[in-house]
Tab-separated table of C-alpha atoms and ligand atoms in Angstrom:
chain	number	residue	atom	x	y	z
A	16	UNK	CA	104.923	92.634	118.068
A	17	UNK	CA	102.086	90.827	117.083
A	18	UNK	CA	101.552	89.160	113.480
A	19	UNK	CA	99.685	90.528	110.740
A	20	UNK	CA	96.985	88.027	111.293
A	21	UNK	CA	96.424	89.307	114.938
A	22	UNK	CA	96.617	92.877	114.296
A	23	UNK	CA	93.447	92.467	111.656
A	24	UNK	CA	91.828	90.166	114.131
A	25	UNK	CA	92.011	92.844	116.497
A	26	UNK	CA	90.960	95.448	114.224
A	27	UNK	CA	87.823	93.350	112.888
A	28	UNK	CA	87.221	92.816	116.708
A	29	UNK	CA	86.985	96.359	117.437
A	30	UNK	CA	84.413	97.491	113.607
A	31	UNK	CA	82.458	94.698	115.454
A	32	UNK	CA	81.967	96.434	118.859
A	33	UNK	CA	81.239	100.040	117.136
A	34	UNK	CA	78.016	101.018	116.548
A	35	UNK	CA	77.897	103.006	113.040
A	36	UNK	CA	76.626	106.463	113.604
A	37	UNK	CA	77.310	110.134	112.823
A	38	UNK	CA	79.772	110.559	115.731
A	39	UNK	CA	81.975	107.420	115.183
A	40	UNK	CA	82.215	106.939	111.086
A	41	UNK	CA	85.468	109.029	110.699
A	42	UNK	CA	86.380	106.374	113.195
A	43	UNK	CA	85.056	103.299	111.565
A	44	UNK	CA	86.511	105.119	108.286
A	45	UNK	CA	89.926	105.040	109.368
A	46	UNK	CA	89.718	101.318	110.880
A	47	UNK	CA	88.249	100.073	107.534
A	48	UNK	CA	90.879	101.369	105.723
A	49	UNK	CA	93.878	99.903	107.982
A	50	UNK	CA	92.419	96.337	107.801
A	51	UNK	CA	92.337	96.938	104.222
A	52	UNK	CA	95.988	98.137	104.195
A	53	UNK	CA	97.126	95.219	106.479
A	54	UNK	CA	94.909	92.644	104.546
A	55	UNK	CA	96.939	93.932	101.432
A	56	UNK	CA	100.077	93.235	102.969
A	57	UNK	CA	99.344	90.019	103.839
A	58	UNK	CA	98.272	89.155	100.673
A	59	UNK	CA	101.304	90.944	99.030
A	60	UNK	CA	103.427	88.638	100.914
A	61	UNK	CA	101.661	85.695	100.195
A	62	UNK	CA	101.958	86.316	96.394
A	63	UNK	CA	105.684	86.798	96.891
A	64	UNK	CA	106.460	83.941	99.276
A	65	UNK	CA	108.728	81.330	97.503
A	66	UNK	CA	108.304	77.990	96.136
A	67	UNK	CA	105.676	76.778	94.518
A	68	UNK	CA	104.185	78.103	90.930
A	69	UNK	CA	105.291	75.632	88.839
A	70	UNK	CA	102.805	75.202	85.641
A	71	UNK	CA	100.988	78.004	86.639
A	72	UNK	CA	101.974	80.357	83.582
A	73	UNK	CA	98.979	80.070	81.353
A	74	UNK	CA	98.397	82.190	78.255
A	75	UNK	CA	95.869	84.060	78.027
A	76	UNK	CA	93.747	82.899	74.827
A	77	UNK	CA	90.723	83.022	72.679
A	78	UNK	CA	88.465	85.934	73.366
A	79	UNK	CA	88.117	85.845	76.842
A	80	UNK	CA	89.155	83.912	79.523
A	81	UNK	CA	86.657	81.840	82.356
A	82	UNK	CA	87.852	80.481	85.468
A	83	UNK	CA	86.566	77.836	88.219
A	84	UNK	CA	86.668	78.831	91.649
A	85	UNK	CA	85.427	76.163	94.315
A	86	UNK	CA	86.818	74.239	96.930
A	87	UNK	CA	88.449	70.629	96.287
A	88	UNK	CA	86.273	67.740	94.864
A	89	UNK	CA	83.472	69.840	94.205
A	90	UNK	CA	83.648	69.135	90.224
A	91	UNK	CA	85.627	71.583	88.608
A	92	UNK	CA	87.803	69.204	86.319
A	93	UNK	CA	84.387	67.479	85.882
A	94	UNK	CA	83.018	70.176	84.069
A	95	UNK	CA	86.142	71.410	82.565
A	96	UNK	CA	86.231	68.263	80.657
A	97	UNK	CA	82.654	67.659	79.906
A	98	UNK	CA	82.292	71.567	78.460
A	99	UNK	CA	85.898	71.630	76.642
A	100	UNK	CA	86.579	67.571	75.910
A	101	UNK	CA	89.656	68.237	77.751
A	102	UNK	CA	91.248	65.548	79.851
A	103	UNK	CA	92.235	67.320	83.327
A	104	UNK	CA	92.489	64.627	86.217
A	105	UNK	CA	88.860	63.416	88.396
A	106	UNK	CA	89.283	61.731	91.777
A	107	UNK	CA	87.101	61.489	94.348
A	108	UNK	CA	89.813	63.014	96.782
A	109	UNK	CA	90.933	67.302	97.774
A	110	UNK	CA	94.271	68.485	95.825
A	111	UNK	CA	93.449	66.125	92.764
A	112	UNK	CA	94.076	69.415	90.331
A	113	UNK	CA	97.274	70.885	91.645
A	114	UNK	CA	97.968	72.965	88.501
A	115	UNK	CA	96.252	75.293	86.049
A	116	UNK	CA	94.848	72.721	83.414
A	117	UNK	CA	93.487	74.985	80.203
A	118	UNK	CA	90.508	73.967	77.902
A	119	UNK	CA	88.769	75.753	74.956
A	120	UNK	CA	85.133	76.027	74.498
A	121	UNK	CA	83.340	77.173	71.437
A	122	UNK	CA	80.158	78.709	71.318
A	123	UNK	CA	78.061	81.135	69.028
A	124	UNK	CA	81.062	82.277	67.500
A	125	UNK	CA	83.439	83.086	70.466
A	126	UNK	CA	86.404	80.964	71.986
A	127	UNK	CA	86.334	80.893	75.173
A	128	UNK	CA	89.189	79.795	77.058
A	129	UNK	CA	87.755	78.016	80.480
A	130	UNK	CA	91.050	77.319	83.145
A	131	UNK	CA	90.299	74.756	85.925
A	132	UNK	CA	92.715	75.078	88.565
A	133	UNK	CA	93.177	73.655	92.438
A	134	UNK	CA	90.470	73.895	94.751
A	135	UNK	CA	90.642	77.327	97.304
A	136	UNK	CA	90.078	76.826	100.991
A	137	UNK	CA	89.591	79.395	103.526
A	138	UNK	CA	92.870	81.360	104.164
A	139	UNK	CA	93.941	80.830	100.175
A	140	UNK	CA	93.787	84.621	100.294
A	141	UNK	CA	96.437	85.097	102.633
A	142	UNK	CA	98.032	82.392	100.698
A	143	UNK	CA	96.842	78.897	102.286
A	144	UNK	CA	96.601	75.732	100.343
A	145	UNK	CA	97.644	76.651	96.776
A	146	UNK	CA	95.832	80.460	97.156
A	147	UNK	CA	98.924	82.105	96.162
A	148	UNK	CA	99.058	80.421	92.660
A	149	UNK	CA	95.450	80.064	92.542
A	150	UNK	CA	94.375	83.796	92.956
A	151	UNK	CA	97.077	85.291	90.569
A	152	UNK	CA	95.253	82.879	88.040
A	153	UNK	CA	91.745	84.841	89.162
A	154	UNK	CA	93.100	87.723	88.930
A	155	UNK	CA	93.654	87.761	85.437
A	156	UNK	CA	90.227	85.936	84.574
A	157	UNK	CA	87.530	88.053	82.194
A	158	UNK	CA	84.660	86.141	84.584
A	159	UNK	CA	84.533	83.993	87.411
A	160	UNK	CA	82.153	80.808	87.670
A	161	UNK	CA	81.636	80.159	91.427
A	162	UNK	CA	81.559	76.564	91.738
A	163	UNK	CA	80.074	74.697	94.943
A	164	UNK	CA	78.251	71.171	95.189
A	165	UNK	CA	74.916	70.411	97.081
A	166	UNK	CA	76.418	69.157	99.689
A	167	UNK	CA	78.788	72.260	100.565
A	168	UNK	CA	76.427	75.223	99.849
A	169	UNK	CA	77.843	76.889	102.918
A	170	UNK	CA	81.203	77.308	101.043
A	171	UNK	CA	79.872	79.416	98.676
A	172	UNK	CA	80.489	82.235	101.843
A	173	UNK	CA	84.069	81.130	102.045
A	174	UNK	CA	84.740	81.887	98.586
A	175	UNK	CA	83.568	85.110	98.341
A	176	UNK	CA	85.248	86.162	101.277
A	177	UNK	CA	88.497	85.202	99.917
A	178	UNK	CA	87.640	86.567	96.611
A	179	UNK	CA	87.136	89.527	98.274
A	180	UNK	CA	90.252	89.789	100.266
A	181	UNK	CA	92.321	88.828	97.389
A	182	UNK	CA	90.799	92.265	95.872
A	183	UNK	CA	88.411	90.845	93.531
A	184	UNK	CA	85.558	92.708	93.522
A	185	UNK	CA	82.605	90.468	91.491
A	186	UNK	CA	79.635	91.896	90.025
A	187	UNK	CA	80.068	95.319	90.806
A	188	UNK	CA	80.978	98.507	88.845
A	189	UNK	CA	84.319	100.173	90.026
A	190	UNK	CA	83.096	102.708	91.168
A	191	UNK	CA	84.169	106.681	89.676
A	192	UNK	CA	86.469	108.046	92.148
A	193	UNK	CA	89.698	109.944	91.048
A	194	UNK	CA	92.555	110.386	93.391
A	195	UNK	CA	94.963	113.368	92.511
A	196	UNK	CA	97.988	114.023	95.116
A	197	UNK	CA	98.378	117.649	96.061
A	198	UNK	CA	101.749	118.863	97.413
A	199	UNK	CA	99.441	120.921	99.889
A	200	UNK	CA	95.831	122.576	100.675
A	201	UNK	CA	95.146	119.720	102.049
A	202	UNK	CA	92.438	116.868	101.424
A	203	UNK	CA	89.446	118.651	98.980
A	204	UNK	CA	86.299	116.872	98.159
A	205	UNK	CA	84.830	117.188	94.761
A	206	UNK	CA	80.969	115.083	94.496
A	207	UNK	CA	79.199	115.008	91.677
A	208	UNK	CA	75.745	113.826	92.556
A	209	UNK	CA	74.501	112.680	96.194
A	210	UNK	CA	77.539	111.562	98.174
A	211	UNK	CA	76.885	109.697	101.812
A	212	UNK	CA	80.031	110.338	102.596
A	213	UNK	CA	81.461	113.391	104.568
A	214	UNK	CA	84.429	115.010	104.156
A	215	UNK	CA	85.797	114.265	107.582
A	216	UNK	CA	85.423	110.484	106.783
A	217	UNK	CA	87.419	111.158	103.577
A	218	UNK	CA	90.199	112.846	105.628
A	219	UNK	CA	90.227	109.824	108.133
A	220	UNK	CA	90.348	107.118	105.227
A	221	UNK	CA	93.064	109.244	103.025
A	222	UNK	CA	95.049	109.653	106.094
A	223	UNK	CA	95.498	105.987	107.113
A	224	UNK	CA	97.428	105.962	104.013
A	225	UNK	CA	99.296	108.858	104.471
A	226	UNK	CA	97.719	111.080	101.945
A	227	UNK	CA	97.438	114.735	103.984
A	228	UNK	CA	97.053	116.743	100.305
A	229	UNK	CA	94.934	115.584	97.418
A	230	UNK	CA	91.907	116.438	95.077
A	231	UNK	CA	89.404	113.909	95.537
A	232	UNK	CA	86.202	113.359	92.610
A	233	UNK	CA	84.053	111.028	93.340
A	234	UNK	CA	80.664	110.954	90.320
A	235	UNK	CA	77.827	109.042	91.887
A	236	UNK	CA	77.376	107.886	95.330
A	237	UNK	CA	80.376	105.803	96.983
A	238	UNK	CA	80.727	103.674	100.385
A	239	UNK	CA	83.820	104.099	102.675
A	240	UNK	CA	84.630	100.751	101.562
A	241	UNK	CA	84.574	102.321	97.834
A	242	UNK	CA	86.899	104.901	98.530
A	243	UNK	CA	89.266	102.325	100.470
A	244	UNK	CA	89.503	100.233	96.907
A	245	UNK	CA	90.836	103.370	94.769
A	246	UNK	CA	93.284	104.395	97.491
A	247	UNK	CA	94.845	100.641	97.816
A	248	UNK	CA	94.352	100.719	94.286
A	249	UNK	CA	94.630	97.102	92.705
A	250	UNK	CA	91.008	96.015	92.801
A	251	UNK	CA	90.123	93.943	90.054
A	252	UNK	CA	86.290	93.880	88.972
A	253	UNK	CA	85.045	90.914	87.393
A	254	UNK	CA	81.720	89.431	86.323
A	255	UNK	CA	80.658	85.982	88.004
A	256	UNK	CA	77.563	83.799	88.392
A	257	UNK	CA	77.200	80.628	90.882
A	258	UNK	CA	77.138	77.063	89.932
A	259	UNK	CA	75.758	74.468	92.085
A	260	UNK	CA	76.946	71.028	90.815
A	261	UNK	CA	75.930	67.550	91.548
A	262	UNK	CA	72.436	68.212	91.734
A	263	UNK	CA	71.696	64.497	90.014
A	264	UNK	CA	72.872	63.157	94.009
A	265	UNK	CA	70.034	65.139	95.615
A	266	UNK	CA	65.901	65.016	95.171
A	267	UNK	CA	63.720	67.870	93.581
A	268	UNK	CA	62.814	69.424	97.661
A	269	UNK	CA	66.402	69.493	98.176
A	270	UNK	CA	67.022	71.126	94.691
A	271	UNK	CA	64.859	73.501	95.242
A	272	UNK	CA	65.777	74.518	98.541
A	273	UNK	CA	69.111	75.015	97.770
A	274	UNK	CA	68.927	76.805	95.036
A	275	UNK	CA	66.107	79.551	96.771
A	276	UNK	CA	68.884	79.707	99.520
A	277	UNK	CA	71.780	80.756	97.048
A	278	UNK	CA	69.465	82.809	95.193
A	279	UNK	CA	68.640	84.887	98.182
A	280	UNK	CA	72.309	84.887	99.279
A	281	UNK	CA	73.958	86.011	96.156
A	282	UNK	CA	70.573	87.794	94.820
A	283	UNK	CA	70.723	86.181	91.707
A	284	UNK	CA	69.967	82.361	90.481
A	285	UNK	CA	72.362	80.194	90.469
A	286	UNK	CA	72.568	77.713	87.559
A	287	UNK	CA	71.778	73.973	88.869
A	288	UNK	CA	73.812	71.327	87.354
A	289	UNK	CA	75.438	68.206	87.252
A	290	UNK	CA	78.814	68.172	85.389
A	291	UNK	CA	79.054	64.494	85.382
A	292	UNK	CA	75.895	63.551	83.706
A	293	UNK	CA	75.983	66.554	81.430
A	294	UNK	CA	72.532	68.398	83.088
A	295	UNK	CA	71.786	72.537	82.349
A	296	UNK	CA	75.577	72.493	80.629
A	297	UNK	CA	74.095	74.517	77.387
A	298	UNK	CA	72.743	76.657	80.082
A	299	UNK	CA	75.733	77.101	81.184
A	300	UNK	CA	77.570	78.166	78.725
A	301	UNK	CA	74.586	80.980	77.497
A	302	UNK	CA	74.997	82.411	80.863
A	303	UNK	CA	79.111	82.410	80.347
A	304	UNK	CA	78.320	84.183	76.877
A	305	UNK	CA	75.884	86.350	78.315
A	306	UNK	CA	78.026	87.360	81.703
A	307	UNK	CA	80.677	88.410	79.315
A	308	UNK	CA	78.762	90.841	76.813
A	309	UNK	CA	80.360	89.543	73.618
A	310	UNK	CA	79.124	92.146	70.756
A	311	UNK	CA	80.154	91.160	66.714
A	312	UNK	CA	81.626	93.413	64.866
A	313	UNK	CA	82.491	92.760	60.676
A	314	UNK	CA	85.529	93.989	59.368
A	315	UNK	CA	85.070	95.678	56.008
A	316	UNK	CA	88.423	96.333	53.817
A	317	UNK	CA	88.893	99.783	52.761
A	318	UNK	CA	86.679	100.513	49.636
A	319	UNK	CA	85.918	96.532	49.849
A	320	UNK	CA	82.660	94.902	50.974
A	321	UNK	CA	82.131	93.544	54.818
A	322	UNK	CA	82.689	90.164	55.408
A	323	UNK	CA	79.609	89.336	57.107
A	324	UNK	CA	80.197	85.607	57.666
A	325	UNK	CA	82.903	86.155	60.372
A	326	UNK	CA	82.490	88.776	62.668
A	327	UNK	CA	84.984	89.303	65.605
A	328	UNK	CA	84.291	88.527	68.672
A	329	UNK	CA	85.117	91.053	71.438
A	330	UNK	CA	83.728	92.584	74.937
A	331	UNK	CA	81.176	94.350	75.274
A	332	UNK	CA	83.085	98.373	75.844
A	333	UNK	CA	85.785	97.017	73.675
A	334	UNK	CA	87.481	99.977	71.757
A	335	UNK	CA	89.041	100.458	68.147
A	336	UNK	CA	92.747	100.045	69.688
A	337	UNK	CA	91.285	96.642	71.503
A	338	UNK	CA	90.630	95.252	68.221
A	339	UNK	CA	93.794	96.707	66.258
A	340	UNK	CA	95.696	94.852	69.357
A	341	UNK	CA	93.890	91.424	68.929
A	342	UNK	CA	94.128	91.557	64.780
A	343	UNK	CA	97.951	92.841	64.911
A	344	UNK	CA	100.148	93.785	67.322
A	345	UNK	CA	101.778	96.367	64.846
A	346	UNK	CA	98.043	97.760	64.008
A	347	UNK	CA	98.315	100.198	66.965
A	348	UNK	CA	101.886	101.984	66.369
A	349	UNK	CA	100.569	102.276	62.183
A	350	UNK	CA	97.294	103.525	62.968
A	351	UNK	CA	95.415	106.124	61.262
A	352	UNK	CA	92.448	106.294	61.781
A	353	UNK	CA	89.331	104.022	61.608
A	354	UNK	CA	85.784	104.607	59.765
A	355	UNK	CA	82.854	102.818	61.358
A	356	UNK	CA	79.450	101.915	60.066
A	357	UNK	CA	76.587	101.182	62.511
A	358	UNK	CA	75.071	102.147	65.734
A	359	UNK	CA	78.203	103.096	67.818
A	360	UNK	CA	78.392	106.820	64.990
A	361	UNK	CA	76.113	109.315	63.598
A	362	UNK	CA	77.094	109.307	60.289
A	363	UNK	CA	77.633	106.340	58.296
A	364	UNK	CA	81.368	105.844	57.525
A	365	UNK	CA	82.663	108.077	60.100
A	366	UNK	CA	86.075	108.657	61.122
A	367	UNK	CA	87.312	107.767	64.374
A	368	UNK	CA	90.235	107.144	66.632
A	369	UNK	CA	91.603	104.571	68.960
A	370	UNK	CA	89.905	104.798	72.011
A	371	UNK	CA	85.888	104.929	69.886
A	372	UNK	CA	83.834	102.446	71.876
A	373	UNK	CA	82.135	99.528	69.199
A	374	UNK	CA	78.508	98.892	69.501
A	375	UNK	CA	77.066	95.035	68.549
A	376	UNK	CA	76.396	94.993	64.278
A	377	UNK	CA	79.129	98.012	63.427
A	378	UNK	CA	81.286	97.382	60.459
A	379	UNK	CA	84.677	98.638	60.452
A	380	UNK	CA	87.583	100.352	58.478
A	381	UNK	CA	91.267	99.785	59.996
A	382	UNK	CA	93.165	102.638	57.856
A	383	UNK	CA	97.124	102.125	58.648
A	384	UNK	CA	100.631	103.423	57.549
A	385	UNK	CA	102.026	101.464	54.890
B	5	GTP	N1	77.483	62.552	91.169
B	5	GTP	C1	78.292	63.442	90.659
B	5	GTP	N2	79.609	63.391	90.931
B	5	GTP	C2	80.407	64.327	90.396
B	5	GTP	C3	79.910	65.360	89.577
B	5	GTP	N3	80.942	66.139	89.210
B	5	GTP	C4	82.047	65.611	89.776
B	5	GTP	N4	81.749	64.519	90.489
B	5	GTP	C5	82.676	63.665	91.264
B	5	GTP	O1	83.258	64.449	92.297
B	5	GTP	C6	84.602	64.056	92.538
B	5	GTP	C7	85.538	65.240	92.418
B	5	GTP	O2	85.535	65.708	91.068
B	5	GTP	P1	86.710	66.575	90.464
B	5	GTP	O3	86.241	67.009	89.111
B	5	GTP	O4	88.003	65.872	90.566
B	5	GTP	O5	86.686	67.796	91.482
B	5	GTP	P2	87.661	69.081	91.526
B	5	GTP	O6	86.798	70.230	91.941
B	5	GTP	O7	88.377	69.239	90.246
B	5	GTP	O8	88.635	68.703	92.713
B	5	GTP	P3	90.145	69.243	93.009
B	5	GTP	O9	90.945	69.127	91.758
B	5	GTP	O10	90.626	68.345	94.087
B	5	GTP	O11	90.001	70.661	93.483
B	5	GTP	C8	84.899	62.956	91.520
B	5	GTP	O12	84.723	61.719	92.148
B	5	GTP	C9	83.853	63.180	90.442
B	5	GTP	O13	83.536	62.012	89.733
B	5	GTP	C10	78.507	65.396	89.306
B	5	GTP	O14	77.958	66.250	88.604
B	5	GTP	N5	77.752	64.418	89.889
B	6	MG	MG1	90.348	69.240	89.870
């Protein structure tokens, strides 16, 4: 019996020698979606594999949380400590970080909490080097900041490879597919809008995992990699943006060059900068405020006036129970009901429930059991 490993290698082997057409996608379909399953297995037993994980328990905090992906050495305790005054070991040698070292940043009004953690090497998916802790601590991140140096640009491949096999999907939507198991009438396809896919390819995917009987909708257009994610199920989608550090070591063709190449590769700019002598930091942290979509909303006491010297800081989508959970954690159980002021209602002061979405500038009314 051959290992995991080999058995996706084998797999990958064969999507490589199968030209995509009509005649072979319920095919290609149904190969996608067992190196997915397999992939997830590996990865599952990574995660569980013993030993190891000590330190790596951080609390969440703040109002969101950032976190620094990159291979070793290429600055990411650098910058930790230069945007957050925190004190997380520098050396000029791989593995110096072999723990999840937290710092706090401040800016416009939201805490950000900004986790530097060991550097990720090729395989850390499946586990390697310190990928088991270091892609649970990804997982949970609000946004990822993709760090490589000028010197490494290739890496910046690497890393989203393993992001990717570690189920983080960056920069994306997930996309609007609903599952339902059926206890028979087999698979049925419900599309809302133009769907590339055919139902035969749906079959083949569903089928890799067993499912013979289901109700499939799927609103807006969806790959066969797509519809692989919601059957495996624990994708994770995340913001992220690119980092290129050390650019003081390197001249203003080299600068350049590099960051045209990433810019085509990721199709969108990276930021440039040099964590050690403190170059495009601000910059840095407007695009970390900006990536995550902070909106301000004022609390106004019932019958009282808004206090519009402190908003709260929360996510862009963030809902009415989001912000009873981070004021209280009793606010949800005694809720009422909520009246809102501002763009997110029609009608000033209207009533709403938990799961009302907040729009930047709304005031708001918590109304709870006494
Ligand atoms: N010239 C220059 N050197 C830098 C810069 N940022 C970091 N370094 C140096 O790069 C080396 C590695 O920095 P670290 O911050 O320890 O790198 P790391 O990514 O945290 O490394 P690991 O913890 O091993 O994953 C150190 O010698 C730093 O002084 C920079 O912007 N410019
Ligand atoms: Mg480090």
């Amino acid at each position: 019996m051959s290992t995991l490993e080999e058995q996706i290698k084998e797999l990958e082997d064969e999507l490589v020698r199968t030209p995509y057409n009509k005649a072979t996608s319920k095919h290609i379909g149904r190969v996608k979606a067992k190196i997915a399953r397999l992939k997830d297995e590996a990865v599952s037993r990574a995660m569980k594999a013993g030993g190891g994980g000590e330190g790596y328990a951080v609390k969440k905090s703040g109002d969101a949380t950032a976190v620094l992906v990159g291979f070793p050495s290429t600055g990411k305790s650098t910058l930790l400590n230069s945007l957050t005054g925190t004190e997380s070991a520098v050396a000029a040698y791989a593995f110096t970080t072999v723990t999840v070292v937290p710092g706090a940043l401040e800016y416009k009004g939201a805490r950000i909490q900004l986790l530097d953690i060991p550097g990720l090497i090729a395989g850390a998916a499946m586990g390697k080097g310190r990928g088991k802790e270091v892609i649970a601590v990804v997982r949970n991140a609000d946004i990822i900041i993709i760090l490589v140096d000028v010197f490494n640009e290739q890496h910046f491949d690497v890393l989203l490879k393993e992001l990717y096999d570690a189920g983080i999907r960056i920069n994306v939507e997930r996309p609007d597919i609903t599952i339902k198991k059926t206890s028979h009438g087999g698979v049925r396809l419900n599309a809302v809008g133009t769907l590339d896919l055919d139902i035969e390819e749906v079959r083949s995917i569903l089928a890799e995992s067993k499912i013979m009987n289901a109700d499939i909708l799927i609103r807006g257009n969806a790959t066969q990699e797509d519809l692989i994610d919601a059957v495996q199920g624990n994708r994770i989608y995340v913001p992220a943006f690119i980092a290129v550090n050390k650019v003081d070591l390197v001249d203003k063709e080299r600068y350049l060059e590099i960051e045209h190449d990433i810019a085509g590769r990721f199709g969108g700019m990276p930021l440039m900068i040099s964590a050690a002598a403190g170059y495009h930091l601000e910059e840095l942290k407007e695009a970390l405020y900006d990536c995550l979509g902070f909106i301000r909303v004022y609390l106004k006491p019932h019958g009282g006036e808004a206090d519009l010297e402190e908003p709260l800081i929360i996510r862009r989508g963030s809902s009415v129970g989001d912000i009873c959970n981070k004021l209280h954690r009793e606010f949800v159980q005694k809720f009422r009901y909520a009246r809102i002021w501002g763009k997110s209602v029609k009608h000033p002061g209207q009533r709403v429930g938990l799961t009302h979405r907040m729009i930047d500038g709304d005031l708001l009314t918590i109304i709870v059991e006494h």
